[in-house]
Each structure stands twice: as structure tokens, then as C-alpha cells.
């Protein structure tokens, strides 16, 4: 069985379209019939004065009481959320109440492009109104609660969509309850601007359906580079970011700080050789850098790196000359042996090159040996401390054994031995 896990980022922006608790005067909603809902001053759970609508015609059968909000502009939203705070009287606590007493009410909406509603239009019925839900109380109050001044306030949130007209009205239908609409808050949701996985995602409206996923394209933070593309984050119907795809990482010379929301240049004396999540590193031994945003450090004077050395490796210096060079002559051949340098310059991969010079009896001094000289196993890049040299038509030679490190050209320190071959 395959299990798919969605990561949800609980960052939500509620954009308020209407809030009855902010009213400083009468709400002025439309009621039908006239003896149904009534607007009164009341109190919320914090005992703040608010405007509410109440109805309590429980002793009369066949109730059908409506209250309609003023026109609410959509402002680009595709899905609308409604938070309702209300209180409901427990029918069983009302003496001699008929069986028609209810503890629920209905929520409706009606879309339109302009504020054209009046006392008779749209008609007070389910069609043209669209029903959102029948809402029941989790808690109801009794006469005992009233006497003790205990408030049992319910909070319910419903949503509907897609909406596409310029605005809408809400309506609440009572059909036989004793209740108060304490507060109505209408809003839509956005996923806020966020930096996630090294990318910036813009503020994004949630989708039209509760199951909608609206894709937002991300842009790498400054000095970040795309690793996996496309870089996306999805805004769900509740205004929550989820399902991240792709990511950005800080480029070479920069490190992630502030929880991955900023790629900061490496400071003086620090470097970062490649793209990734790792932090800047201090320059290795015998190297330095003064510029910010460095991808490698420069060796100090007299110290070097080979072409194959990684940037994390300390810089090393020239090895000292090989020690104890011994020459063994045998007719037309020469065998050289030596010991490793006393100081390897900080390296363990010292190699040896052989330089051969012919120093005959002429006045010209020493010159490079000709092609008639052969080296076994080879002349350059020796890893062992011995070499066999075949000399043909040479009378006297000087052979230099050089310990080397190669940094483009080879830097070396040499020891030498000069020998004369026996004559017939």
C-alpha cells in the first residue's frame, strides 16, 4: 500500500468582507415578516455591547422568519466563509412549549451583480436562495442559565462557492426556535506570502471549492538557485499552503540563514565551494580570502594546491629534497636509490622526477641526456624510491632526483649524484 503525506503550512489570511460586531449603529438588515426577527442591543461573551438579531416565536406553529444582510461585495473571492456566533434556548426548558419548537436554523446566500434587493425581492424562499446548511447548536441554554447569567455561545463556520457575481446577500431562516444571532463575520481566505524551500511564493487566493488546490509559482530568494523544477506550492480551499514541489538552494559562496529565507554571502575568511544547504567554512590552513561571497580560498605565498586537491584541503609547501641518494654503476647502467624527503611539505603524495645531464669531456659543460638513455620503470612521476638507468655512449652523467608537487607546473626540490662510467 502506498501512503501519500501532504505537508500543511498553517498560515492563513482572513480577508473580512463583513463583521456585524464592528457596527457602531443599527445593522439595518431586512426582516420578513415584520413580527419575526428583531434587532436589539446585546452582549458578546466578553460583555461587550453589540447589535444582535433575536427571534422567539416558539408558541406559534408554522414559523418562517427571515433576516437578510445588506449587500456584500465579493472582492475577487471565489469561496466565501461565514462564521456565526449564536445562542439557542433549550426547547425542553420552555414550559408548555408545543412540539414545533426547534433548536436549528438555516443559512442561505443569493448572488447578484448589484444591490437591487428590496422587501419582496428576492423572494423569501429556497429558490432563488441557495441553501448552505442547516445549523444546529452544540449547546443550548435553559431558564437556570439565564438566572445564573451563564452565556452558552455556539460558534459555527460554513463556506460556499464558487461565487462569480459582484456580490451576494446572506439570509438566516428561523422556523420555530428561540435564538439570538450574536455575531456574523463574512470573509474569504488567502494563503499569505511565504518563503518556503528557499523560494518566495506570492499571496494567493484560495480556490472556489473546499478541495481546490491553487498552484503558485515560486521564485528563488536572491542568491538562490533552482535545484528541482518547477518550484510550486499549492493553496488549499482553507487558505493553507501545502504540497511543496521543487526547491532552491543557496549558490556557491552563500549560506542559508534566518530559517532558510535568506542566502547570505560568506564573510571574509570563509568560503563555500558549491551549491547546497551547507554553511560557509573557514579557510583551510595556509590559505586566506578577504572578499565576501568566496567559493574558494587562495594559498598564501609559498604554499600551493595541486590541480586535483579539493578546495577544503589545506595548502601545502614544496617538499624538501630526497635524502641519501645512492648510485650503483654497472658497466652501461646506473641504479639509483634514495630515501623520502625529511619534510613532505604537508603532503603524502610526493612523486619523484629524474633529470639526467651528460657531462662529457668537451668544453660545452653539461647538457640534457639524449634519447639513448632509458629509465625503468619511467623517468617522471615515480612513486617508489628507486630507478634503473641504461646509459649508452655516455662517459659521465649527473642525475638529479627531485621530489615534486604539481600545481600546473611541477614545483620541486632535488638531490643529485654525478657518476663516471667505466671505459674499456
PDB file of N, CA, C and O in Angstrom, residues 14-55:
ATOM      1  N   UNK A  14      -7.331  35.819   6.745  1.00  0.00           N
ATOM      2  CA  UNK A  14      -8.777  36.022   6.603  1.00  0.00           C
ATOM      3  C   UNK A  14      -9.018  37.456   6.156  1.00  0.00           C
ATOM      4  O   UNK A  14      -8.669  38.408   6.866  1.00  0.00           O
ATOM      5  N   UNK A  15      -9.604  37.620   4.970  1.00  0.00           N
ATOM      6  CA  UNK A  15      -9.951  38.944   4.452  1.00  0.00           C
ATOM      7  C   UNK A  15     -11.429  39.199   4.760  1.00  0.00           C
ATOM      8  O   UNK A  15     -12.317  38.552   4.204  1.00  0.00           O
ATOM      9  N   UNK A  16     -11.678  40.133   5.659  1.00  0.00           N
ATOM     10  CA  UNK A  16     -13.037  40.369   6.141  1.00  0.00           C
ATOM     11  C   UNK A  16     -13.850  41.122   5.096  1.00  0.00           C
ATOM     12  O   UNK A  16     -13.438  42.173   4.590  1.00  0.00           O
ATOM     13  N   UNK A  17     -15.021  40.596   4.793  1.00  0.00           N
ATOM     14  CA  UNK A  17     -15.976  41.258   3.909  1.00  0.00           C
ATOM     15  C   UNK A  17     -17.085  41.951   4.702  1.00  0.00           C
ATOM     16  O   UNK A  17     -17.613  42.969   4.271  1.00  0.00           O
ATOM     17  N   UNK A  18     -17.438  41.375   5.846  1.00  0.00           N
ATOM     18  CA  UNK A  18     -18.468  41.970   6.698  1.00  0.00           C
ATOM     19  C   UNK A  18     -18.325  41.402   8.108  1.00  0.00           C
ATOM     20  O   UNK A  18     -18.092  40.211   8.277  1.00  0.00           O
ATOM     21  N   UNK A  19     -18.439  42.270   9.127  1.00  0.00           N
ATOM     22  CA  UNK A  19     -18.358  41.835  10.521  1.00  0.00           C
ATOM     23  C   UNK A  19     -19.397  42.628  11.311  1.00  0.00           C
ATOM     24  O   UNK A  19     -19.264  43.849  11.484  1.00  0.00           O
ATOM     25  N   UNK A  20     -20.425  41.927  11.772  1.00  0.00           N
ATOM     26  CA  UNK A  20     -21.523  42.629  12.454  1.00  0.00           C
ATOM     27  C   UNK A  20     -21.083  43.245  13.778  1.00  0.00           C
ATOM     28  O   UNK A  20     -21.694  44.199  14.255  1.00  0.00           O
ATOM     29  N   UNK A  21     -20.001  42.738  14.379  1.00  0.00           N
ATOM     30  CA  UNK A  21     -19.583  43.250  15.690  1.00  0.00           C
ATOM     31  C   UNK A  21     -18.922  44.612  15.595  1.00  0.00           C
ATOM     32  O   UNK A  21     -18.725  45.276  16.617  1.00  0.00           O
ATOM     33  N   UNK A  22     -18.550  45.029  14.392  1.00  0.00           N
ATOM     34  CA  UNK A  22     -17.905  46.337  14.243  1.00  0.00           C
ATOM     35  C   UNK A  22     -18.914  47.455  14.020  1.00  0.00           C
ATOM     36  O   UNK A  22     -18.518  48.626  13.936  1.00  0.00           O
ATOM     37  N   UNK A  23     -20.178  47.111  13.930  1.00  0.00           N
ATOM     38  CA  UNK A  23     -21.202  48.131  13.664  1.00  0.00           C
ATOM     39  C   UNK A  23     -21.302  49.088  14.854  1.00  0.00           C
ATOM     40  O   UNK A  23     -21.356  48.668  16.015  1.00  0.00           O
ATOM     41  N   UNK A  24     -21.308  50.382  14.566  1.00  0.00           N
ATOM     42  CA  UNK A  24     -21.451  51.398  15.610  1.00  0.00           C
ATOM     43  C   UNK A  24     -22.878  51.929  15.707  1.00  0.00           C
ATOM     44  O   UNK A  24     -23.192  52.718  16.597  1.00  0.00           O
ATOM     45  N   UNK A  25     -23.726  51.492  14.797  1.00  0.00           N
ATOM     46  CA  UNK A  25     -25.142  51.884  14.809  1.00  0.00           C
ATOM     47  C   UNK A  25     -25.956  50.642  14.462  1.00  0.00           C
ATOM     48  O   UNK A  25     -25.449  49.523  14.452  1.00  0.00           O
ATOM     49  N   UNK A  26     -27.232  50.823  14.178  1.00  0.00           N
ATOM     50  CA  UNK A  26     -28.074  49.680  13.819  1.00  0.00           C
ATOM     51  C   UNK A  26     -27.555  48.996  12.570  1.00  0.00           C
ATOM     52  O   UNK A  26     -27.060  49.638  11.640  1.00  0.00           O
ATOM     53  N   UNK A  27     -27.681  47.680  12.560  1.00  0.00           N
ATOM     54  CA  UNK A  27     -27.252  46.916  11.385  1.00  0.00           C
ATOM     55  C   UNK A  27     -28.159  47.185  10.192  1.00  0.00           C
ATOM     56  O   UNK A  27     -27.715  47.223   9.056  1.00  0.00           O
ATOM     57  N   UNK A  28     -29.441  47.330  10.458  1.00  0.00           N
ATOM     58  CA  UNK A  28     -30.388  47.677   9.388  1.00  0.00           C
ATOM     59  C   UNK A  28     -30.614  46.570   8.386  1.00  0.00           C
ATOM     60  O   UNK A  28     -30.873  46.843   7.209  1.00  0.00           O
ATOM     61  N   UNK A  29     -30.546  45.306   8.819  1.00  0.00           N
ATOM     62  CA  UNK A  29     -30.838  44.209   7.926  1.00  0.00           C
ATOM     63  C   UNK A  29     -32.349  44.126   7.681  1.00  0.00           C
ATOM     64  O   UNK A  29     -33.151  44.648   8.466  1.00  0.00           O
ATOM     65  N   UNK A  30     -32.715  43.468   6.608  1.00  0.00           N
ATOM     66  CA  UNK A  30     -34.126  43.379   6.223  1.00  0.00           C
ATOM     67  C   UNK A  30     -34.749  42.131   6.849  1.00  0.00           C
ATOM     68  O   UNK A  30     -34.152  41.036   6.768  1.00  0.00           O
ATOM     69  N   UNK A  31     -35.925  42.289   7.461  1.00  0.00           N
ATOM     70  CA  UNK A  31     -36.589  41.151   8.091  1.00  0.00           C
ATOM     71  C   UNK A  31     -37.921  40.868   7.389  1.00  0.00           C
ATOM     72  O   UNK A  31     -38.554  41.757   6.817  1.00  0.00           O
ATOM     73  N   UNK A  32     -38.321  39.605   7.470  1.00  0.00           N
ATOM     74  CA  UNK A  32     -39.608  39.163   6.922  1.00  0.00           C
ATOM     75  C   UNK A  32     -40.051  37.941   7.708  1.00  0.00           C
ATOM     76  O   UNK A  32     -39.272  36.992   7.881  1.00  0.00           O
ATOM     77  N   UNK A  33     -41.287  37.935   8.171  1.00  0.00           N
ATOM     78  CA  UNK A  33     -42.264  39.040   8.235  1.00  0.00           C
ATOM     79  C   UNK A  33     -41.884  40.039   9.332  1.00  0.00           C
ATOM     80  O   UNK A  33     -40.913  39.831  10.061  1.00  0.00           O
ATOM     81  N   UNK A  34     -42.659  41.057   9.495  1.00  0.00           N
ATOM     82  CA  UNK A  34     -42.319  42.131  10.423  1.00  0.00           C
ATOM     83  C   UNK A  34     -42.285  41.666  11.871  1.00  0.00           C
ATOM     84  O   UNK A  34     -41.569  42.242  12.700  1.00  0.00           O
ATOM     85  N   UNK A  35     -43.043  40.647  12.215  1.00  0.00           N
ATOM     86  CA  UNK A  35     -43.106  40.186  13.599  1.00  0.00           C
ATOM     87  C   UNK A  35     -42.203  38.973  13.848  1.00  0.00           C
ATOM     88  O   UNK A  35     -42.440  38.196  14.776  1.00  0.00           O
ATOM     89  N   UNK A  36     -41.178  38.842  13.005  1.00  0.00           N
ATOM     90  CA  UNK A  36     -40.237  37.731  13.169  1.00  0.00           C
ATOM     91  C   UNK A  36     -39.003  38.186  13.942  1.00  0.00           C
ATOM     92  O   UNK A  36     -39.040  38.429  15.137  1.00  0.00           O
ATOM     93  N   UNK A  37     -37.895  38.291  13.226  1.00  0.00           N
ATOM     94  CA  UNK A  37     -36.644  38.718  13.833  1.00  0.00           C
ATOM     95  C   UNK A  37     -36.731  40.160  14.314  1.00  0.00           C
ATOM     96  O   UNK A  37     -37.432  40.980  13.735  1.00  0.00           O
ATOM     97  N   UNK A  38     -35.953  40.448  15.350  1.00  0.00           N
ATOM     98  CA  UNK A  38     -35.923  41.804  15.903  1.00  0.00           C
ATOM     99  C   UNK A  38     -34.475  42.165  16.220  1.00  0.00           C
ATOM    100  O   UNK A  38     -33.733  41.382  16.808  1.00  0.00           O
ATOM    101  N   UNK A  39     -34.058  43.379  15.792  1.00  0.00           N
ATOM    102  CA  UNK A  39     -32.704  43.848  16.100  1.00  0.00           C
ATOM    103  C   UNK A  39     -32.690  44.489  17.480  1.00  0.00           C
ATOM    104  O   UNK A  39     -33.494  45.386  17.767  1.00  0.00           O
ATOM    105  N   UNK A  40     -31.770  44.042  18.337  1.00  0.00           N
ATOM    106  CA  UNK A  40     -31.669  44.569  19.700  1.00  0.00           C
ATOM    107  C   UNK A  40     -30.196  44.703  20.051  1.00  0.00           C
ATOM    108  O   UNK A  40     -29.311  44.123  19.423  1.00  0.00           O
ATOM    109  N   UNK A  41     -29.929  45.476  21.082  1.00  0.00           N
ATOM    110  CA  UNK A  41     -28.572  45.549  21.632  1.00  0.00           C
ATOM    111  C   UNK A  41     -28.368  44.374  22.569  1.00  0.00           C
ATOM    112  O   UNK A  41     -29.254  44.018  23.353  1.00  0.00           O
ATOM    113  N   UNK A  42     -27.190  43.778  22.487  1.00  0.00           N
ATOM    114  CA  UNK A  42     -26.887  42.632  23.348  1.00  0.00           C
ATOM    115  C   UNK A  42     -25.437  42.663  23.765  1.00  0.00           C
ATOM    116  O   UNK A  42     -24.743  43.684  23.644  1.00  0.00           O
ATOM    117  N   UNK A  43     -24.973  41.522  24.252  1.00  0.00           N
ATOM    118  CA  UNK A  43     -23.604  41.422  24.741  1.00  0.00           C
ATOM    119  C   UNK A  43     -22.960  40.159  24.169  1.00  0.00           C
ATOM    120  O   UNK A  43     -23.613  39.122  24.007  1.00  0.00           O
ATOM    121  N   UNK A  44     -21.657  40.275  23.899  1.00  0.00           N
ATOM    122  CA  UNK A  44     -20.925  39.082  23.488  1.00  0.00           C
ATOM    123  C   UNK A  44     -20.358  38.383  24.718  1.00  0.00           C
ATOM    124  O   UNK A  44     -20.656  38.773  25.860  1.00  0.00           O
ATOM    125  N   UNK A  45     -19.520  37.353  24.520  1.00  0.00           N
ATOM    126  CA  UNK A  45     -19.011  36.575  25.632  1.00  0.00           C
ATOM    127  C   UNK A  45     -18.085  37.379  26.536  1.00  0.00           C
ATOM    128  O   UNK A  45     -17.824  36.990  27.682  1.00  0.00           O
ATOM    129  N   UNK A  46     -17.568  38.508  26.010  1.00  0.00           N
ATOM    130  CA  UNK A  46     -16.722  39.381  26.823  1.00  0.00           C
ATOM    131  C   UNK A  46     -17.494  40.571  27.385  1.00  0.00           C
ATOM    132  O   UNK A  46     -16.881  41.527  27.866  1.00  0.00           O
ATOM    133  N   UNK A  47     -18.821  40.475  27.293  1.00  0.00           N
ATOM    134  CA  UNK A  47     -19.724  41.514  27.806  1.00  0.00           C
ATOM    135  C   UNK A  47     -19.534  42.852  27.096  1.00  0.00           C
ATOM    136  O   UNK A  47     -19.754  43.920  27.672  1.00  0.00           O
ATOM    137  N   UNK A  48     -19.117  42.795  25.824  1.00  0.00           N
ATOM    138  CA  UNK A  48     -19.072  43.998  25.001  1.00  0.00           C
ATOM    139  C   UNK A  48     -20.439  44.210  24.357  1.00  0.00           C
ATOM    140  O   UNK A  48     -21.091  43.258  23.931  1.00  0.00           O
ATOM    141  N   UNK A  49     -20.858  45.467  24.258  1.00  0.00           N
ATOM    142  CA  UNK A  49     -22.148  45.779  23.652  1.00  0.00           C
ATOM    143  C   UNK A  49     -22.089  45.573  22.143  1.00  0.00           C
ATOM    144  O   UNK A  49     -21.181  46.077  21.475  1.00  0.00           O
ATOM    145  N   UNK A  50     -23.033  44.823  21.604  1.00  0.00           N
ATOM    146  CA  UNK A  50     -23.081  44.560  20.170  1.00  0.00           C
ATOM    147  C   UNK A  50     -24.542  44.615  19.718  1.00  0.00           C
ATOM    148  O   UNK A  50     -25.474  44.613  20.526  1.00  0.00           O
ATOM    149  N   UNK A  51     -24.742  44.690  18.412  1.00  0.00           N
ATOM    150  CA  UNK A  51     -26.074  44.632  17.818  1.00  0.00           C
ATOM    151  C   UNK A  51     -26.364  43.190  17.405  1.00  0.00           C
ATOM    152  O   UNK A  51     -25.555  42.537  16.750  1.00  0.00           O
ATOM    153  N   UNK A  52     -27.508  42.670  17.813  1.00  0.00           N
ATOM    154  CA  UNK A  52     -27.866  41.282  17.536  1.00  0.00           C
ATOM    155  C   UNK A  52     -29.276  41.213  16.956  1.00  0.00           C
ATOM    156  O   UNK A  52     -30.048  42.183  17.019  1.00  0.00           O
ATOM    157  N   UNK A  53     -29.596  40.046  16.397  1.00  0.00           N
ATOM    158  CA  UNK A  53     -30.959  39.757  15.966  1.00  0.00           C
ATOM    159  C   UNK A  53     -31.480  38.574  16.764  1.00  0.00           C
ATOM    160  O   UNK A  53     -30.782  37.563  16.930  1.00  0.00           O
ATOM    161  N   UNK A  54     -32.711  38.719  17.275  1.00  0.00           N
ATOM    162  CA  UNK A  54     -33.331  37.689  18.101  1.00  0.00           C
ATOM    163  C   UNK A  54     -34.708  37.324  17.551  1.00  0.00           C
ATOM    164  O   UNK A  54     -35.367  38.134  16.913  1.00  0.00           O
ATOM    165  N   UNK A  55     -35.088  36.078  17.828  1.00  0.00           N
ATOM    166  CA  UNK A  55     -36.426  35.623  17.476  1.00  0.00           C
ATOM    167  C   UNK A  55     -36.828  34.561  18.492  1.00  0.00           C
ATOM    168  O   UNK A  55     -35.997  33.763  18.929  1.00  0.00           O
TER     169      UNK A  55
END
